[in-house]
Amino acid sequence: MTLPEIESYPIPHHPEPCWKATSGLRIVPDHEPLVPVSLAPEPLKVFPAYARLGIPGAVPECFVREGVYRRLLTVARGLPPGFGLVVLDGWRPWRVQQYLFDTLFEVMRGRHPALDEAALLDRTREFVAMPSRDPRAPSPHLTGGAVDVTLCDADGLMLQMGSLFDEASPASHSDYLERLEAPDARQRRARGCRRLLYHAMCAQGFTNLPSEWWHFDHGDQLWAYYTGRSEAHYGPAELDTIEQRWKR
């Protein structure tokens, strides 16, 4: 499996988002439904990471908005032979967002006992957004517009990307490997994979959260912020239920 030419282009540095500015962007709802990614044909794969890890409230499926689903398919179909796209998480319930935030916050408190509450919040928000169901400022993953992805090989095995999914460390920053002065062979390989993932996703209109090589957005406020738009398309979303159908 050879690395394509696109992997020779470094991932550019982007500043962390200003969450106040992001949450202040207007949302003009586009009522696209949430759809299960498991419907997708090869080479798009699904591995609902949080359900597999036993996170309370996690659903055993990855749901995204229909427009995100179609873009992910285009990304997967455009990858070079021998590469596949794996969706690890998309829409998530508020309960899962709260659990992830609270858990990481407590880990940060134990690791950095000298930090005050504000600094701990900043450290936590580097990797987990504040839980919010506010229709004017929802957490990105609660909209169905945020998606966590990685690459796999022709056998479906996930490739080494330089850090683990959800690893709360500087190595998870998208451009971390670009800043190494003398990367070894393993790091160069991971850097090439990150570049491929980043450029393939961005070519289909996604934006990347700079602190997480796996996190991409389309249509939500974070996407609007990084693309310079004044409006987002996706607000909070909920799964369709039999009760809601009967009520309709």
PDB file of C-alpha atoms in Angstrom:
ATOM      1  CA  MET A   1       0.000   0.000   0.000  1.00  0.00           C
ATOM      2  CA  THR A   2       1.676   3.185  -1.200  1.00  0.00           C
ATOM      3  CA  LEU A   3       1.013   6.696   0.019  1.00  0.00           C
ATOM      4  CA  PRO A   4      -0.636   8.983  -2.533  1.00  0.00           C
ATOM      5  CA  GLU A   5       0.604  12.390  -3.556  1.00  0.00           C
ATOM      6  CA  ILE A   6      -1.920  14.170  -1.338  1.00  0.00           C
ATOM      7  CA  GLU A   7       0.004  12.993   1.708  1.00  0.00           C
ATOM      8  CA  SER A   8       2.923  15.234   0.792  1.00  0.00           C
ATOM      9  CA  TYR A   9       0.874  18.332   1.686  1.00  0.00           C
ATOM     10  CA  PRO A  10       1.241  19.340   5.359  1.00  0.00           C
ATOM     11  CA  ILE A  11      -1.766  19.954   7.548  1.00  0.00           C
ATOM     12  CA  PRO A  12      -1.945  23.722   8.094  1.00  0.00           C
ATOM     13  CA  HIS A  13      -2.002  25.158  11.588  1.00  0.00           C
ATOM     14  CA  HIS A  14      -5.334  26.553  12.738  1.00  0.00           C
ATOM     15  CA  PRO A  15      -6.015  28.266  16.068  1.00  0.00           C
ATOM     16  CA  GLU A  16      -8.373  26.738  18.561  1.00  0.00           C
ATOM     17  CA  PRO A  17     -11.951  27.998  18.160  1.00  0.00           C
ATOM     18  CA  CYS A  18     -13.299  30.915  20.111  1.00  0.00           C
ATOM     19  CA  TRP A  19     -16.228  29.098  21.667  1.00  0.00           C
ATOM     20  CA  LYS A  20     -18.011  32.323  22.580  1.00  0.00           C
ATOM     21  CA  ALA A  21     -17.951  33.451  18.957  1.00  0.00           C
ATOM     22  CA  THR A  22     -18.884  29.980  17.752  1.00  0.00           C
ATOM     23  CA  SER A  23     -21.916  29.670  20.014  1.00  0.00           C
ATOM     24  CA  GLY A  24     -23.041  33.144  18.982  1.00  0.00           C
ATOM     25  CA  LEU A  25     -23.500  32.206  15.338  1.00  0.00           C
ATOM     26  CA  ARG A  26     -27.074  32.045  14.157  1.00  0.00           C
ATOM     27  CA  ILE A  27     -28.607  28.660  13.350  1.00  0.00           C
ATOM     28  CA  VAL A  28     -31.077  28.512  10.457  1.00  0.00           C
ATOM     29  CA  PRO A  29     -32.341  24.948  10.836  1.00  0.00           C
ATOM     30  CA  ASP A  30     -32.071  22.574   7.918  1.00  0.00           C
ATOM     31  CA  HIS A  31     -34.373  19.747   8.906  1.00  0.00           C
ATOM     32  CA  GLU A  32     -32.304  16.945   7.421  1.00  0.00           C
ATOM     33  CA  PRO A  33     -32.928  13.679   9.232  1.00  0.00           C
ATOM     34  CA  LEU A  34     -30.377  11.691  11.166  1.00  0.00           C
ATOM     35  CA  VAL A  35     -29.466   8.549   9.229  1.00  0.00           C
ATOM     36  CA  PRO A  36     -27.509   5.462  10.348  1.00  0.00           C
ATOM     37  CA  VAL A  37     -24.083   5.201   8.768  1.00  0.00           C
ATOM     38  CA  SER A  38     -24.321   1.399   8.838  1.00  0.00           C
ATOM     39  CA  LEU A  39     -26.558   1.700   5.769  1.00  0.00           C
ATOM     40  CA  ALA A  40     -23.524   2.750   3.756  1.00  0.00           C
ATOM     41  CA  PRO A  41     -21.827   0.356   1.330  1.00  0.00           C
ATOM     42  CA  GLU A  42     -18.105  -0.316   1.260  1.00  0.00           C
ATOM     43  CA  PRO A  43     -15.594   1.302   1.599  1.00  0.00           C
ATOM     44  CA  LEU A  44     -17.313   3.290   4.403  1.00  0.00           C
ATOM     45  CA  LYS A  45     -17.162   1.378   7.670  1.00  0.00           C
ATOM     46  CA  VAL A  46     -18.751   1.914  11.076  1.00  0.00           C
ATOM     47  CA  PHE A  47     -17.304   1.221  14.506  1.00  0.00           C
ATOM     48  CA  PRO A  48     -19.405   2.901  17.228  1.00  0.00           C
ATOM     49  CA  ALA A  49     -16.501   3.427  19.604  1.00  0.00           C
ATOM     50  CA  TYR A  50     -18.383   4.668  22.669  1.00  0.00           C
ATOM     51  CA  ALA A  51     -20.873   1.803  22.667  1.00  0.00           C
ATOM     52  CA  ARG A  52     -17.973  -0.642  22.337  1.00  0.00           C
ATOM     53  CA  LEU A  53     -16.231   1.079  25.258  1.00  0.00           C
ATOM     54  CA  GLY A  54     -19.328   0.792  27.419  1.00  0.00           C
ATOM     55  CA  ILE A  55     -19.977   4.526  27.796  1.00  0.00           C
ATOM     56  CA  PRO A  56     -23.335   4.990  29.600  1.00  0.00           C
ATOM     57  CA  GLY A  57     -26.065   6.025  27.177  1.00  0.00           C
ATOM     58  CA  ALA A  58     -24.022   5.414  24.020  1.00  0.00           C
ATOM     59  CA  VAL A  59     -25.980   3.987  21.088  1.00  0.00           C
ATOM     60  CA  PRO A  60     -24.639   0.989  19.104  1.00  0.00           C
ATOM     61  CA  GLU A  61     -24.789   2.903  15.818  1.00  0.00           C
ATOM     62  CA  CYS A  62     -23.319   6.042  14.297  1.00  0.00           C
ATOM     63  CA  PHE A  63     -25.925   8.570  13.166  1.00  0.00           C
ATOM     64  CA  VAL A  64     -25.232  11.707  11.124  1.00  0.00           C
ATOM     65  CA  ARG A  65     -27.288  14.173   9.104  1.00  0.00           C
ATOM     66  CA  GLU A  66     -28.137  13.040   5.596  1.00  0.00           C
ATOM     67  CA  GLY A  67     -25.871  15.644   4.004  1.00  0.00           C
ATOM     68  CA  VAL A  68     -22.961  14.518   6.187  1.00  0.00           C
ATOM     69  CA  TYR A  69     -23.686  10.885   5.283  1.00  0.00           C
ATOM     70  CA  ARG A  70     -23.451  11.599   1.559  1.00  0.00           C
ATOM     71  CA  ARG A  71     -20.228  13.546   1.971  1.00  0.00           C
ATOM     72  CA  LEU A  72     -18.678  10.734   3.991  1.00  0.00           C
ATOM     73  CA  LEU A  73     -19.539   8.301   1.208  1.00  0.00           C
ATOM     74  CA  THR A  74     -17.864  10.582  -1.322  1.00  0.00           C
ATOM     75  CA  VAL A  75     -14.757  10.781   0.877  1.00  0.00           C
ATOM     76  CA  ALA A  76     -14.602   6.990   1.256  1.00  0.00           C
ATOM     77  CA  ARG A  77     -15.072   6.367  -2.465  1.00  0.00           C
ATOM     78  CA  GLY A  78     -12.335   8.860  -3.325  1.00  0.00           C
ATOM     79  CA  LEU A  79      -9.627   7.322  -1.137  1.00  0.00           C
ATOM     80  CA  PRO A  80      -6.745   5.530  -2.852  1.00  0.00           C
ATOM     81  CA  PRO A  81      -6.954   1.749  -3.233  1.00  0.00           C
ATOM     82  CA  GLY A  82      -6.133  -0.024   0.014  1.00  0.00           C
ATOM     83  CA  PHE A  83      -7.620   2.696   2.247  1.00  0.00           C
ATOM     84  CA  GLY A  84     -11.033   2.824   3.887  1.00  0.00           C
ATOM     85  CA  LEU A  85     -12.873   5.356   6.031  1.00  0.00           C
ATOM     86  CA  VAL A  86     -14.126   4.335   9.493  1.00  0.00           C
ATOM     87  CA  VAL A  87     -16.779   6.347  11.336  1.00  0.00           C
ATOM     88  CA  LEU A  88     -16.218   6.153  15.103  1.00  0.00           C
ATOM     89  CA  ASP A  89     -18.898   8.548  16.306  1.00  0.00           C
ATOM     90  CA  GLY A  90     -21.443  11.004  14.972  1.00  0.00           C
ATOM     91  CA  TRP A  91     -24.552  12.250  16.719  1.00  0.00           C
ATOM     92  CA  ARG A  92     -24.474  11.484  20.405  1.00  0.00           C
ATOM     93  CA  PRO A  93     -27.050  11.828  23.189  1.00  0.00           C
ATOM     94  CA  TRP A  94     -26.612  14.670  25.664  1.00  0.00           C
ATOM     95  CA  ARG A  95     -26.038  12.090  28.407  1.00  0.00           C
ATOM     96  CA  VAL A  96     -22.932  10.813  26.603  1.00  0.00           C
ATOM     97  CA  GLN A  97     -21.603  14.342  26.092  1.00  0.00           C
ATOM     98  CA  GLN A  98     -22.079  15.070  29.789  1.00  0.00           C
ATOM     99  CA  TYR A  99     -20.368  11.834  30.809  1.00  0.00           C
ATOM    100  CA  LEU A 100     -17.355  12.461  28.572  1.00  0.00           C
ATOM    101  CA  PHE A 101     -16.969  16.041  29.779  1.00  0.00           C
ATOM    102  CA  ASP A 102     -17.326  15.209  33.474  1.00  0.00           C
ATOM    103  CA  THR A 103     -14.960  12.250  33.228  1.00  0.00           C
ATOM    104  CA  LEU A 104     -12.219  14.181  31.459  1.00  0.00           C
ATOM    105  CA  PHE A 105     -12.685  17.165  33.783  1.00  0.00           C
ATOM    106  CA  GLU A 106     -12.022  14.941  36.818  1.00  0.00           C
ATOM    107  CA  VAL A 107      -8.990  13.389  35.127  1.00  0.00           C
ATOM    108  CA  MET A 108      -7.626  16.874  34.433  1.00  0.00           C
ATOM    109  CA  ARG A 109      -8.274  17.894  38.042  1.00  0.00           C
ATOM    110  CA  GLY A 110      -6.260  14.902  39.276  1.00  0.00           C
ATOM    111  CA  ARG A 111      -3.458  15.532  36.797  1.00  0.00           C
ATOM    112  CA  HIS A 112      -3.238  19.291  37.390  1.00  0.00           C
ATOM    113  CA  PRO A 113      -4.243  19.951  41.024  1.00  0.00           C
ATOM    114  CA  ALA A 114      -2.816  23.471  40.952  1.00  0.00           C
ATOM    115  CA  LEU A 115      -5.164  24.676  38.204  1.00  0.00           C
ATOM    116  CA  ASP A 116      -8.278  26.650  39.077  1.00  0.00           C
ATOM    117  CA  GLU A 117     -11.760  25.828  37.730  1.00  0.00           C
ATOM    118  CA  ALA A 118     -11.461  28.132  34.713  1.00  0.00           C
ATOM    119  CA  ALA A 119      -8.147  26.630  33.634  1.00  0.00           C
ATOM    120  CA  LEU A 120      -9.488  23.109  34.124  1.00  0.00           C
ATOM    121  CA  LEU A 121     -12.473  23.967  31.952  1.00  0.00           C
ATOM    122  CA  ASP A 122     -10.156  25.217  29.214  1.00  0.00           C
ATOM    123  CA  ARG A 123      -8.058  22.047  29.378  1.00  0.00           C
ATOM    124  CA  THR A 124     -11.178  19.888  29.212  1.00  0.00           C
ATOM    125  CA  ARG A 125     -12.762  21.842  26.350  1.00  0.00           C
ATOM    126  CA  GLU A 126      -9.627  21.238  24.327  1.00  0.00           C
ATOM    127  CA  PHE A 127     -10.901  17.687  23.762  1.00  0.00           C
ATOM    128  CA  VAL A 128     -14.580  17.628  24.813  1.00  0.00           C
ATOM    129  CA  ALA A 129     -17.101  20.384  24.086  1.00  0.00           C
ATOM    130  CA  MET A 130     -19.264  21.733  26.878  1.00  0.00           C
ATOM    131  CA  PRO A 131     -22.481  19.710  27.129  1.00  0.00           C
ATOM    132  CA  SER A 132     -25.291  21.905  25.803  1.00  0.00           C
ATOM    133  CA  ARG A 133     -28.791  21.231  24.488  1.00  0.00           C
ATOM    134  CA  ASP A 134     -29.414  24.960  24.033  1.00  0.00           C
ATOM    135  CA  PRO A 135     -31.049  25.284  20.583  1.00  0.00           C
ATOM    136  CA  ARG A 136     -28.986  28.436  20.048  1.00  0.00           C
ATOM    137  CA  ALA A 137     -25.642  26.842  20.994  1.00  0.00           C
ATOM    138  CA  PRO A 138     -25.686  23.027  21.014  1.00  0.00           C
ATOM    139  CA  SER A 139     -22.614  20.861  21.469  1.00  0.00           C
ATOM    140  CA  PRO A 140     -21.361  19.955  17.953  1.00  0.00           C
ATOM    141  CA  HIS A 141     -21.967  16.215  18.327  1.00  0.00           C
ATOM    142  CA  LEU A 142     -25.552  16.820  19.443  1.00  0.00           C
ATOM    143  CA  THR A 143     -26.358  18.264  16.000  1.00  0.00           C
ATOM    144  CA  GLY A 144     -25.428  15.296  13.808  1.00  0.00           C
ATOM    145  CA  GLY A 145     -23.031  17.574  11.922  1.00  0.00           C
ATOM    146  CA  ALA A 146     -19.912  16.527  13.829  1.00  0.00           C
ATOM    147  CA  VAL A 147     -18.264  13.213  13.046  1.00  0.00           C
ATOM    148  CA  ASP A 148     -15.209  11.340  14.317  1.00  0.00           C
ATOM    149  CA  VAL A 149     -13.373   9.319  11.673  1.00  0.00           C
ATOM    150  CA  THR A 150     -10.160   7.448  10.995  1.00  0.00           C
ATOM    151  CA  LEU A 151      -8.581   5.374   8.221  1.00  0.00           C
ATOM    152  CA  CYS A 152      -8.299   1.623   7.855  1.00  0.00           C
ATOM    153  CA  ASP A 153      -6.397  -0.698   5.532  1.00  0.00           C
ATOM    154  CA  ALA A 154      -7.833  -3.076   2.934  1.00  0.00           C
ATOM    155  CA  ASP A 155      -8.485  -5.654   5.665  1.00  0.00           C
ATOM    156  CA  GLY A 156     -10.493  -3.213   7.779  1.00  0.00           C
ATOM    157  CA  LEU A 157      -7.811  -2.723  10.423  1.00  0.00           C
ATOM    158  CA  MET A 158      -7.461   0.844  11.660  1.00  0.00           C
ATOM    159  CA  LEU A 159      -4.209   2.542  10.754  1.00  0.00           C
ATOM    160  CA  GLN A 160      -1.775   4.131  13.179  1.00  0.00           C
ATOM    161  CA  MET A 161      -2.479   7.866  13.278  1.00  0.00           C
ATOM    162  CA  GLY A 162       0.111   9.025  15.809  1.00  0.00           C
ATOM    163  CA  SER A 163      -2.238   8.986  18.805  1.00  0.00           C
ATOM    164  CA  LEU A 164      -5.301   7.038  19.857  1.00  0.00           C
ATOM    165  CA  PHE A 165      -8.829   8.214  19.168  1.00  0.00           C
ATOM    166  CA  ASP A 166      -9.877  10.458  22.067  1.00  0.00           C
ATOM    167  CA  GLU A 167      -6.350  10.559  23.487  1.00  0.00           C
ATOM    168  CA  ALA A 168      -6.294  13.795  25.480  1.00  0.00           C
ATOM    169  CA  SER A 169      -2.697  14.769  24.780  1.00  0.00           C
ATOM    170  CA  PRO A 170      -0.810  17.226  22.551  1.00  0.00           C
ATOM    171  CA  ALA A 171      -0.074  14.352  20.138  1.00  0.00           C
ATOM    172  CA  SER A 172      -3.745  14.406  19.142  1.00  0.00           C
ATOM    173  CA  HIS A 173      -3.555  17.929  17.725  1.00  0.00           C
ATOM    174  CA  SER A 174      -4.002  17.637  13.987  1.00  0.00           C
ATOM    175  CA  ASP A 175      -0.710  19.331  13.095  1.00  0.00           C
ATOM    176  CA  TYR A 176       1.346  17.841  15.949  1.00  0.00           C
ATOM    177  CA  LEU A 177       3.357  15.560  13.670  1.00  0.00           C
ATOM    178  CA  GLU A 178       4.027  18.459  11.300  1.00  0.00           C
ATOM    179  CA  ARG A 179       5.952  20.223  14.054  1.00  0.00           C
ATOM    180  CA  LEU A 180       8.381  17.391  14.832  1.00  0.00           C
ATOM    181  CA  GLU A 181      11.902  18.225  13.719  1.00  0.00           C
ATOM    182  CA  ALA A 182      13.064  14.648  13.235  1.00  0.00           C
ATOM    183  CA  PRO A 183      10.096  12.252  13.035  1.00  0.00           C
ATOM    184  CA  ASP A 184      10.938   8.554  12.930  1.00  0.00           C
ATOM    185  CA  ALA A 185       9.541   6.149  10.336  1.00  0.00           C
ATOM    186  CA  ARG A 186       6.442   5.368  12.386  1.00  0.00           C
ATOM    187  CA  GLN A 187       5.674   9.037  12.915  1.00  0.00           C
ATOM    188  CA  ARG A 188       6.202   9.808   9.217  1.00  0.00           C
ATOM    189  CA  ARG A 189       3.760   7.051   8.325  1.00  0.00           C
ATOM    190  CA  ALA A 190       1.185   8.389  10.771  1.00  0.00           C
ATOM    191  CA  ARG A 191       1.761  11.914   9.474  1.00  0.00           C
ATOM    192  CA  GLY A 192       1.011  10.728   5.949  1.00  0.00           C
ATOM    193  CA  CYS A 193      -2.213   9.079   7.117  1.00  0.00           C
ATOM    194  CA  ARG A 194      -3.308  12.216   8.943  1.00  0.00           C
ATOM    195  CA  ARG A 195      -2.628  14.290   5.868  1.00  0.00           C
ATOM    196  CA  LEU A 196      -4.644  11.943   3.687  1.00  0.00           C
ATOM    197  CA  LEU A 197      -7.593  11.986   6.087  1.00  0.00           C
ATOM    198  CA  TYR A 198      -7.477  15.747   6.594  1.00  0.00           C
ATOM    199  CA  HIS A 199      -7.293  16.691   2.905  1.00  0.00           C
ATOM    200  CA  ALA A 200      -9.845  14.089   1.830  1.00  0.00           C
ATOM    201  CA  MET A 201     -12.371  15.354   4.374  1.00  0.00           C
ATOM    202  CA  CYS A 202     -11.726  19.035   3.704  1.00  0.00           C
ATOM    203  CA  ALA A 203     -12.118  18.452  -0.047  1.00  0.00           C
ATOM    204  CA  GLN A 204     -15.743  17.485   0.671  1.00  0.00           C
ATOM    205  CA  GLY A 205     -16.478  20.606   2.681  1.00  0.00           C
ATOM    206  CA  PHE A 206     -15.667  19.423   6.198  1.00  0.00           C
ATOM    207  CA  THR A 207     -13.678  21.476   8.683  1.00  0.00           C
ATOM    208  CA  ASN A 208     -11.360  20.014  11.300  1.00  0.00           C
ATOM    209  CA  LEU A 209     -11.139  20.743  15.021  1.00  0.00           C
ATOM    210  CA  PRO A 210      -7.415  21.572  15.443  1.00  0.00           C
ATOM    211  CA  SER A 211      -7.001  19.705  18.741  1.00  0.00           C
ATOM    212  CA  GLU A 212      -8.401  16.417  17.374  1.00  0.00           C
ATOM    213  CA  TRP A 213      -7.161  14.857  14.134  1.00  0.00           C
ATOM    214  CA  TRP A 214     -10.297  12.658  14.048  1.00  0.00           C
ATOM    215  CA  HIS A 215     -12.983  15.362  14.516  1.00  0.00           C
ATOM    216  CA  PHE A 216     -14.640  16.979  11.498  1.00  0.00           C
ATOM    217  CA  ASP A 217     -17.728  19.155  11.106  1.00  0.00           C
ATOM    218  CA  HIS A 218     -20.196  20.108   8.432  1.00  0.00           C
ATOM    219  CA  GLY A 219     -23.227  22.331   8.819  1.00  0.00           C
ATOM    220  CA  ASP A 220     -22.898  23.023  12.555  1.00  0.00           C
ATOM    221  CA  GLN A 221     -21.695  26.169  14.296  1.00  0.00           C
ATOM    222  CA  LEU A 222     -18.093  24.984  14.461  1.00  0.00           C
ATOM    223  CA  TRP A 223     -18.124  24.488  10.694  1.00  0.00           C
ATOM    224  CA  ALA A 224     -19.652  27.938  10.212  1.00  0.00           C
ATOM    225  CA  TYR A 225     -16.978  29.461  12.445  1.00  0.00           C
ATOM    226  CA  TYR A 226     -14.064  27.937  10.526  1.00  0.00           C
ATOM    227  CA  THR A 227     -15.543  28.675   7.106  1.00  0.00           C
ATOM    228  CA  GLY A 228     -16.315  32.288   7.977  1.00  0.00           C
ATOM    229  CA  ARG A 229     -20.070  31.880   7.592  1.00  0.00           C
ATOM    230  CA  SER A 230     -22.577  33.857   9.606  1.00  0.00           C
ATOM    231  CA  GLU A 231     -25.066  30.988   9.831  1.00  0.00           C
ATOM    232  CA  ALA A 232     -25.075  27.276  10.618  1.00  0.00           C
ATOM    233  CA  HIS A 233     -27.544  24.719   9.260  1.00  0.00           C
ATOM    234  CA  TYR A 234     -27.749  22.133  12.016  1.00  0.00           C
ATOM    235  CA  GLY A 235     -29.171  22.673  15.476  1.00  0.00           C
ATOM    236  CA  PRO A 236     -29.802  20.022  18.133  1.00  0.00           C
ATOM    237  CA  ALA A 237     -31.139  16.737  16.763  1.00  0.00           C
ATOM    238  CA  GLU A 238     -32.928  13.787  18.280  1.00  0.00           C
ATOM    239  CA  LEU A 239     -33.433  10.246  17.064  1.00  0.00           C
ATOM    240  CA  ASP A 240     -36.851   9.396  15.724  1.00  0.00           C
ATOM    241  CA  THR A 241     -38.854   7.176  18.078  1.00  0.00           C
ATOM    242  CA  ILE A 242     -42.001   5.119  17.659  1.00  0.00           C
ATOM    243  CA  GLU A 243     -43.748   7.422  20.158  1.00  0.00           C
ATOM    244  CA  GLN A 244     -42.894  10.495  18.076  1.00  0.00           C
ATOM    245  CA  ARG A 245     -44.157   8.757  14.933  1.00  0.00           C
ATOM    246  CA  TRP A 246     -47.451   7.841  16.558  1.00  0.00           C
ATOM    247  CA  LYS A 247     -47.883  11.408  17.827  1.00  0.00           C
ATOM    248  CA  ARG A 248     -47.338  12.745  14.307  1.00  0.00           C
TER     249      ARG A 248
END
